[in-house]
XYZ file of C-alpha atoms in Angstrom:
558
model
C -75.138 24.324 -15.556
C -76.263 23.702 -19.135
C -74.500 25.809 -21.766
C -76.458 26.282 -24.988
C -74.479 26.449 -28.224
C -71.412 25.294 -26.329
C -68.387 25.356 -28.640
C -65.806 24.525 -25.986
C -65.485 20.798 -26.823
C -64.283 21.775 -30.285
C -61.972 24.559 -29.071
C -59.395 22.873 -26.861
C -57.034 25.875 -26.408
C -59.879 28.031 -25.075
C -61.120 25.238 -22.832
C -57.600 24.711 -21.544
C -57.339 28.403 -20.663
C -60.676 28.412 -18.869
C -59.922 25.236 -16.920
C -56.637 26.668 -15.641
C -58.523 29.729 -14.393
C -61.481 27.908 -12.842
C -61.111 24.110 -12.749
C -64.268 23.431 -10.743
C -66.649 25.224 -13.118
C -65.417 23.365 -16.185
C -65.047 19.892 -14.748
C -67.922 18.492 -16.842
C -66.265 19.617 -20.065
C -63.025 18.078 -18.893
C -64.665 14.723 -18.109
C -66.231 14.750 -21.560
C -62.791 15.228 -23.129
C -61.341 12.516 -20.911
C -63.899 9.979 -22.113
C -63.193 11.015 -25.677
C -59.462 10.522 -25.076
C -59.899 7.010 -23.691
C -62.013 5.931 -26.647
C -59.545 7.371 -29.160
C -56.614 5.742 -27.355
C -58.232 2.313 -27.469
C -58.846 2.721 -31.208
C -55.294 3.954 -31.775
C -53.785 0.900 -30.077
C -55.339 -1.243 -32.814
C -53.331 0.607 -35.488
C -50.414 2.340 -33.726
C -48.515 3.052 -36.923
C -51.121 5.585 -38.157
C -51.174 9.233 -37.142
C -54.303 10.409 -35.285
C -54.614 14.187 -35.149
C -57.496 14.269 -32.654
C -55.638 12.012 -30.242
C -52.495 14.082 -30.693
C -54.303 17.265 -29.641
C -56.128 15.563 -26.777
C -52.915 14.138 -25.306
C -51.326 17.576 -25.053
C -54.573 19.034 -23.679
C -54.756 16.417 -20.935
C -51.099 16.954 -20.046
C -51.610 20.724 -19.783
C -54.540 20.485 -17.346
C -53.294 17.451 -15.407
C -52.392 19.506 -12.327
C -55.974 20.829 -12.131
C -57.528 17.346 -11.776
C -54.885 15.118 -10.164
C -57.440 12.545 -8.972
C -59.124 12.085 -12.329
C -55.824 11.886 -14.217
C -53.910 9.718 -11.763
C -53.554 6.945 -14.370
C -52.971 9.192 -17.392
C -49.186 8.957 -17.304
C -49.308 5.196 -16.848
C -51.500 4.848 -19.942
C -49.007 6.765 -22.069
C -46.059 4.792 -20.723
C -47.777 1.469 -21.437
C -48.388 2.473 -25.053
C -44.750 3.514 -25.467
C -43.464 0.310 -23.881
C -45.618 -1.971 -25.990
C -45.448 -0.161 -29.360
C -42.283 1.927 -29.137
C -40.673 0.806 -32.391
C -43.808 0.650 -34.562
C -45.439 3.874 -33.392
C -45.837 6.740 -35.796
C -42.891 9.139 -35.328
C -45.081 12.190 -34.684
C -47.307 10.333 -32.239
C -44.280 8.940 -30.418
C -42.859 12.445 -30.070
C -46.222 13.689 -28.746
C -46.352 10.932 -26.139
C -42.825 11.841 -24.976
C -43.588 15.571 -24.842
C -46.684 14.906 -22.736
C -44.683 12.786 -20.285
C -41.979 15.460 -20.041
C -44.683 18.040 -19.340
C -46.020 15.878 -16.531
C -42.480 15.451 -15.190
C -41.922 19.210 -15.194
C -45.153 19.687 -13.251
C -43.930 17.231 -10.614
C -46.544 14.577 -11.406
C -43.933 11.959 -12.366
C -40.771 10.827 -10.611
C -37.515 10.550 -12.566
C -37.089 6.899 -11.562
C -40.357 6.074 -13.357
C -39.691 8.129 -16.464
C -35.963 8.004 -17.235
C -35.686 4.199 -17.656
C -38.476 4.416 -20.232
C -36.628 7.133 -22.127
C -33.415 5.124 -22.078
C -35.337 2.257 -23.630
C -36.671 4.578 -26.329
C -33.104 5.356 -27.382
C -33.236 2.087 -29.333
C -35.817 3.555 -31.705
C -34.588 4.346 -35.230
C -35.675 7.964 -34.838
C -32.775 10.407 -34.641
C -34.801 13.575 -33.758
C -36.454 11.675 -30.916
C -33.107 10.420 -29.605
C -31.622 13.925 -29.611
C -34.739 15.282 -27.907
C -34.622 12.624 -25.200
C -30.880 13.087 -24.689
C -31.352 16.809 -24.060
C -34.167 16.178 -21.599
C -32.297 13.460 -19.693
C -29.198 15.646 -19.264
C -31.243 18.675 -18.206
C -33.419 16.690 -15.813
C -30.513 14.988 -14.044
C -28.666 18.305 -13.851
C -31.681 20.025 -12.270
C -32.148 17.190 -9.791
C -28.549 17.569 -8.585
C -28.422 21.363 -8.769
C -28.953 22.054 -5.053
C -27.654 18.825 -3.567
C -26.589 15.448 -4.898
C -29.296 12.811 -4.957
C -27.084 9.790 -4.294
C -29.866 7.205 -4.411
C -31.188 8.363 -7.770
C -27.695 8.742 -9.213
C -26.751 5.209 -8.206
C -29.921 3.786 -9.741
C -29.429 5.620 -13.023
C -25.726 4.789 -13.208
C -26.477 1.099 -12.769
C -29.094 1.333 -15.496
C -26.659 3.088 -17.831
C -24.054 0.431 -17.117
C -26.489 -2.122 -18.514
C -27.296 0.138 -21.463
C -23.621 0.289 -22.462
C -23.724 -3.486 -22.915
C -26.807 -3.248 -25.135
C -26.591 -4.894 -28.522
C -28.120 -1.810 -30.114
C -25.091 0.398 -30.722
C -27.273 3.510 -31.079
C -28.615 3.161 -27.552
C -25.168 2.359 -26.171
C -23.571 5.356 -27.871
C -26.338 7.702 -26.722
C -26.045 6.451 -23.135
C -22.304 7.022 -23.269
C -22.838 10.514 -24.663
C -25.202 11.331 -21.792
C -22.686 10.178 -19.191
C -19.890 12.184 -20.812
C -22.043 15.330 -20.856
C -22.972 14.882 -17.209
C -19.299 14.423 -16.331
C -18.349 17.594 -18.191
C -21.098 19.557 -16.454
C -19.783 18.434 -13.020
C -22.996 16.548 -12.245
C -21.617 13.001 -12.227
C -17.931 13.729 -11.715
C -17.043 10.717 -9.619
C -15.024 7.534 -9.888
C -18.039 5.335 -10.606
C -18.962 7.317 -13.715
C -15.393 7.181 -15.012
C -15.130 3.438 -14.485
C -18.468 2.841 -16.190
C -17.246 4.861 -19.174
C -13.995 2.862 -19.134
C -15.960 -0.324 -19.783
C -17.137 1.197 -23.073
C -13.534 1.098 -24.347
C -14.049 -2.642 -24.936
C -17.316 -2.325 -26.814
C -17.696 -4.289 -30.028
C -18.996 -1.164 -31.731
C -16.173 0.980 -33.082
C -18.186 4.181 -32.575
C -18.814 3.474 -28.903
C -15.183 2.523 -28.328
C -13.941 5.661 -30.100
C -16.254 7.896 -28.069
C -14.988 6.358 -24.821
C -11.342 6.794 -25.857
C -11.950 10.417 -26.825
C -13.391 11.043 -23.382
C -10.072 10.128 -21.756
C -8.030 12.167 -24.233
C -9.859 15.487 -24.430
C -9.196 18.419 -22.122
C -12.762 18.812 -20.862
C -12.245 21.500 -18.235
C -10.428 23.901 -20.579
C -13.121 23.523 -23.239
C -15.958 24.059 -20.787
C -14.253 27.109 -19.301
C -13.685 28.708 -22.689
C -17.267 27.967 -23.742
C -18.660 29.592 -20.593
C -16.518 32.694 -21.024
C -17.488 33.017 -24.684
C -21.183 32.659 -23.862
C -20.966 35.375 -21.188
C -19.192 37.745 -23.564
C -21.741 37.048 -26.303
C -24.600 37.762 -23.891
C -23.136 41.135 -22.907
C -22.583 42.032 -26.558
C -26.171 41.123 -27.398
C -27.470 43.303 -24.576
C -25.414 46.280 -25.721
C -26.480 45.804 -29.328
C -30.158 45.540 -28.378
C -29.923 48.729 -26.336
C -27.963 50.643 -28.967
C -30.791 51.428 -31.365
C -33.617 51.693 -28.858
C -34.799 54.911 -27.332
C -32.472 56.085 -24.583
C -34.407 56.196 -21.328
C -33.471 55.803 -17.699
C -35.584 52.679 -17.460
C -33.732 50.975 -20.322
C -30.376 52.051 -18.907
C -31.268 50.612 -15.504
C -32.400 47.369 -17.109
C -29.113 47.120 -19.016
C -27.067 47.760 -15.881
C -29.089 45.197 -13.966
C -28.579 42.571 -16.681
C -24.834 43.252 -16.809
C -24.609 42.993 -13.040
C -26.419 39.657 -12.992
C -24.068 38.256 -15.651
C -21.020 39.428 -13.696
C -22.372 37.954 -10.467
C -22.995 34.662 -12.207
C -19.458 34.631 -13.579
C -17.963 35.517 -10.184
C -20.009 32.786 -8.542
C -18.635 30.250 -11.003
C -15.073 31.368 -10.338
C -15.638 31.339 -6.586
C -17.150 27.858 -6.478
C -14.335 26.277 -8.468
C -12.949 23.100 -7.007
C -10.046 20.984 -8.078
C -11.125 17.858 -9.909
C -8.926 14.897 -10.573
C -8.268 13.819 -14.104
C -10.476 11.031 -15.376
C -7.485 8.692 -15.710
C -6.656 9.203 -12.033
C -10.079 7.922 -10.945
C -9.744 4.502 -12.563
C -9.814 1.694 -10.010
C -7.573 -0.789 -11.867
C -5.261 1.121 -14.236
C -2.919 -1.854 -14.750
C -5.784 -4.103 -15.795
C -7.266 -1.447 -18.067
C -3.924 -0.825 -19.793
C -3.302 -4.540 -20.332
C -6.784 -5.144 -21.726
C -6.580 -2.150 -24.048
C -3.183 -3.208 -25.370
C -4.346 -6.794 -25.850
C -7.405 -5.514 -27.731
C -5.144 -3.327 -29.858
C -3.066 -6.327 -30.905
C -6.038 -8.573 -31.691
C -8.516 -6.235 -33.389
C -7.969 -4.772 -36.831
C -9.065 -1.171 -36.477
C -8.249 1.929 -38.462
C -4.877 3.554 -37.857
C -6.516 6.567 -36.169
C -8.273 4.295 -33.669
C -5.000 2.497 -32.971
C -3.336 5.825 -32.256
C -6.064 6.697 -29.771
C -5.613 3.363 -27.988
C -1.848 3.874 -27.838
C -2.345 7.366 -26.463
C -4.616 6.177 -23.643
C -2.305 3.275 -22.776
C 0.777 5.519 -22.723
C -0.949 8.038 -20.475
C -1.986 5.297 -18.084
C 1.564 3.941 -17.947
C 3.121 7.336 -17.318
C 0.519 8.586 -14.845
C 0.303 5.472 -12.679
C 3.894 4.260 -13.341
C 2.750 0.915 -14.689
C 4.777 -1.967 -16.128
C 3.752 -2.992 -19.633
C 6.956 -4.111 -21.315
C 5.298 -5.302 -24.548
C 4.197 -1.750 -25.281
C 7.667 -0.445 -26.165
C 8.615 -3.021 -28.860
C 5.168 -2.536 -30.411
C 5.665 1.224 -30.792
C 9.305 0.786 -31.813
C 8.208 -0.750 -35.127
C 6.599 2.531 -36.183
C 9.522 4.833 -35.321
C 10.572 5.680 -38.864
C 10.944 9.152 -40.432
C 8.488 8.309 -43.217
C 5.836 6.941 -40.822
C 2.538 8.773 -40.719
C 1.933 10.617 -37.405
C 5.449 9.746 -36.253
C 5.579 12.747 -33.909
C 2.588 11.420 -31.993
C 4.238 8.018 -31.743
C 7.328 9.681 -30.281
C 5.066 11.437 -27.820
C 3.550 8.110 -26.768
C 7.008 6.674 -26.102
C 7.906 9.660 -23.932
C 4.582 9.508 -22.067
C 5.040 5.827 -21.284
C 8.551 6.309 -19.862
C 9.224 6.703 -16.167
C 12.069 6.034 -13.761
C 10.728 2.620 -12.709
C 10.945 1.132 -16.203
C 14.172 -0.929 -16.429
C 16.779 0.705 -18.687
C 17.159 -2.565 -20.606
C 13.542 -2.287 -21.759
C 13.867 1.291 -22.999
C 17.331 0.954 -24.544
C 16.091 -0.650 -27.831
C 13.659 2.246 -28.280
C 16.474 4.728 -27.710
C 18.683 2.908 -30.216
C 15.875 2.948 -32.777
C 15.474 6.711 -32.386
C 19.209 7.277 -32.774
C 19.666 4.960 -35.755
C 16.540 6.014 -37.645
C 16.549 9.764 -37.023
C 19.897 11.119 -35.787
C 21.903 10.465 -38.928
C 23.147 12.905 -41.535
C 21.361 11.074 -44.328
C 18.086 12.428 -42.915
C 16.856 15.986 -43.116
C 17.622 18.460 -40.367
C 13.978 18.395 -39.249
C 14.077 14.628 -38.773
C 17.339 14.886 -36.845
C 15.923 17.606 -34.594
C 12.780 15.542 -33.973
C 14.886 12.544 -33.039
C 17.071 14.518 -30.630
C 14.060 16.138 -28.998
C 12.365 12.759 -28.594
C 15.548 11.372 -27.026
C 15.682 14.311 -24.625
C 12.060 13.788 -23.535
C 12.678 10.082 -23.078
C 15.847 10.667 -21.046
C 14.247 13.366 -18.909
C 11.858 10.722 -17.563
C 14.367 7.841 -17.459
C 17.930 9.253 -17.346
C 19.593 5.879 -16.748
C 18.678 4.605 -20.209
C 21.538 6.632 -21.738
C 25.107 5.331 -21.755
C 28.277 7.399 -21.786
C 29.510 6.664 -25.321
C 26.157 7.323 -26.958
C 25.646 10.554 -25.040
C 29.054 11.904 -26.012
C 28.319 11.123 -29.664
C 24.981 12.940 -29.533
C 26.484 15.947 -27.773
C 28.838 16.464 -30.725
C 25.872 17.861 -32.668
C 25.995 20.993 -30.498
C 28.109 22.636 -33.218
C 26.033 21.366 -36.153
C 25.418 23.755 -39.029
C 21.615 23.565 -38.779
C 20.249 25.600 -35.906
C 17.375 23.233 -35.051
C 19.755 20.284 -34.641
C 22.239 22.408 -32.713
C 19.596 23.629 -30.240
C 18.215 20.111 -29.734
C 21.706 18.773 -28.977
C 22.394 21.609 -26.550
C 19.103 20.938 -24.777
C 20.152 17.304 -24.321
C 23.539 18.478 -23.042
C 21.912 20.815 -20.518
C 19.622 18.018 -19.321
C 22.545 15.779 -18.397
C 24.541 18.660 -16.933
C 21.782 19.007 -14.358
C 20.757 15.387 -13.813
C 23.744 13.148 -14.567
C 26.939 15.106 -15.289
C 29.211 12.089 -14.796
C 28.216 10.741 -18.221
C 29.533 13.855 -19.945
C 33.094 14.626 -20.888
C 34.803 16.915 -18.412
C 34.843 19.845 -20.837
C 31.073 19.527 -21.391
C 30.093 19.559 -17.728
C 30.422 23.318 -17.339
C 31.496 25.145 -14.236
C 30.857 23.239 -11.035
C 28.145 24.706 -8.852
C 27.037 23.950 -5.342
C 24.080 21.966 -6.669
C 26.239 19.899 -9.016
C 28.750 19.162 -6.254
C 26.039 17.986 -3.856
C 24.207 16.022 -6.581
C 23.875 12.346 -5.764
C 23.305 10.005 -8.688
C 20.485 7.582 -7.916
C 20.650 4.042 -9.180
C 17.681 2.188 -10.646
C 14.882 1.928 -8.095
C 16.698 4.038 -5.522
C 14.818 6.743 -3.654
C 16.338 9.636 -1.781
C 14.279 9.739 1.410
C 15.353 12.535 3.733
C 14.745 12.623 7.470
C 14.613 16.414 7.532
C 13.000 19.255 5.655
C 15.450 20.591 3.055
C 16.022 24.321 3.458
C 14.623 24.500 6.977
C 17.962 25.735 8.322
C 17.393 29.077 6.611
C 14.399 29.700 8.856
C 16.380 29.436 12.109
C 17.351 32.829 13.604
C 20.435 33.440 15.721
C 19.077 33.760 19.226
C 22.389 35.058 20.597
C 22.093 38.361 18.773
C 20.510 41.150 20.781
C 19.190 44.355 19.361
C 20.461 47.460 21.199
C 19.120 50.947 20.970
C 21.464 53.632 19.772
C 21.927 56.550 22.184
C 19.963 59.636 21.326
C 21.998 62.398 19.768
C 22.145 65.672 21.664
C 19.722 68.302 20.494
C 20.719 71.575 18.929
C 19.534 73.460 22.004
C 22.042 71.621 24.160
C 24.946 72.114 21.771
C 24.309 75.810 21.161
C 23.620 76.769 24.759
C 26.359 78.951 26.288
C 25.042 78.915 29.831
C 26.453 76.652 32.501
C 24.203 74.292 34.334
C 24.985 72.745 37.697
C 24.554 69.008 37.923
C 24.268 67.216 41.216
C 26.941 64.754 42.098
C 24.438 61.941 42.432
C 23.331 62.304 38.837
C 26.841 62.121 37.448
C 28.058 59.142 39.459
C 27.704 55.655 38.041
C 28.275 52.702 40.247
C 29.839 49.800 38.363
C 30.504 46.470 39.953
C 34.127 45.692 39.094
C 33.835 42.200 40.483
C 31.246 41.152 37.868
C 32.181 38.554 35.311
C 33.064 39.281 31.698
C 29.686 37.990 30.527
C 27.973 41.007 32.128
C 29.947 43.613 30.157
C 27.117 44.145 27.718
C 24.629 44.781 30.542
C 26.989 47.308 32.160
C 27.441 49.222 28.927
C 23.683 49.352 28.463
C 23.266 50.744 31.995
C 25.864 53.451 31.334
C 24.191 54.461 28.113
C 20.783 54.657 29.761
C 22.155 56.879 32.545
C 23.777 59.170 29.972
C 20.473 59.482 28.156
C 18.687 60.327 31.420
C 21.340 62.949 32.248
C 20.967 64.570 28.839
C 17.234 64.802 29.391
C 17.745 66.543 32.754
C 20.218 68.997 31.217
C 17.809 69.915 28.448
C 14.982 70.452 30.964
C 17.100 72.734 33.181
C 18.308 74.749 30.177
C 14.754 75.347 29.078
C 13.796 76.502 32.590
C 16.699 79.009 32.691
C 15.684 80.425 29.316
C 12.141 80.938 30.538
C 13.352 82.799 33.651
C 15.645 85.048 31.615
C 12.775 85.876 29.322
C 10.669 87.103 32.238
C 13.349 89.530 33.393
């Protein structure tokens, strides 16, 4: 059909609307625009650094109507991807963004698979275009999250994780950092919360780029679950507040009230569903395959590289957590931290925390004793302030709570003398140390400091280094055993008031009052005999009460 004065080729939004309504009738106009697009694209490839407005509009038009003509546009996505692959760094920024938006539109319509598109977007992270990188990061996270929303796509996840593993080794630190950021976000959103993701992120701790290494260390140090939980709760509360505020100044109608109630109900259901579907997740440090190797490599890197003091603290924190969590042996760690244990040292409280975190009962006392001596000599002296003394005593208590055998008797008795110190903070710290050894190792204390002996302290067995107390029974199970010899007996029923107040005499047959008892029975049957007697008495009382009631009825008739 020939259309005179046809303005549709110059009005792409109107043509797009008409094609979506009736694709068959407007196929000729579409083919005309397709030929125009191919000619403009070939011209653009000659000068890809220049912006072409007509091509920009045509690309979005073709992406919008791609589902209407799948056969004609079967190679459209491939054309865009080839241009991005060949000219990604020299393309005009606006044109590059348009190409990416068109591909995302095709992906959302189901015309592209994620395996074809996501590797291209990861490659585009190398471009020196920050808005584009943020845009692609958001799309990649959202797309992978939507793919795994109903069920985990293991094949796709494995392919993408392997690709990201290669991206973390990329020489371009921007691409490596963005890939790491994507993996961290997916871990926090419970999409890729597995051991493979954690171990891939662990490799980034040895990156030559300080930014990538810092981001990987922060991942192992931050409390992700608490932050995500608080963010979700805050967002739900904000949504409810916004709904109430929007409904406050509008006209009050039943329809609006029902809509508000429905919205509130949906938010509550969503929140309840989140709470119901909660599952316990292991900490990221617990999912590492080789914690000993990771701790040794991190500590070796810490000694060789000259990083800022804040980065060194982060490395020490991760190493100390690994040692304490997995009970590792890294004896060079303690002398290294011991050098910084001075009252004037910056962030000395964190360094004390690292020493306590890295202590456990399997570390030989000889290794930890120099650290303990350094804490005592540098902090617990009267030439220091009371705050420094209290910090030192508290650090000693935390260290000894994890490795009690590091303390000797003379040193402990000297430290306990501060329980009567004039400053309250020092006094309380010394008393806390005293209480710790009263419970765990009272033999090191002086007899007057042990307190009153209790059943637990009497039965306490002091374990030597490396000794384990393996029991062949369940402690406390004896409290669950009941005495089977005890029998519950019913108390005899008390006589009723009618029986006690009745003045009339009632004849009882001799058979009812006689009780035959076997005198030859053994002593073990005495309880059974007494029960039989009581039962017969109860039966007799019942008969007496019945006969009394019958007599009263007869007297009433006369």
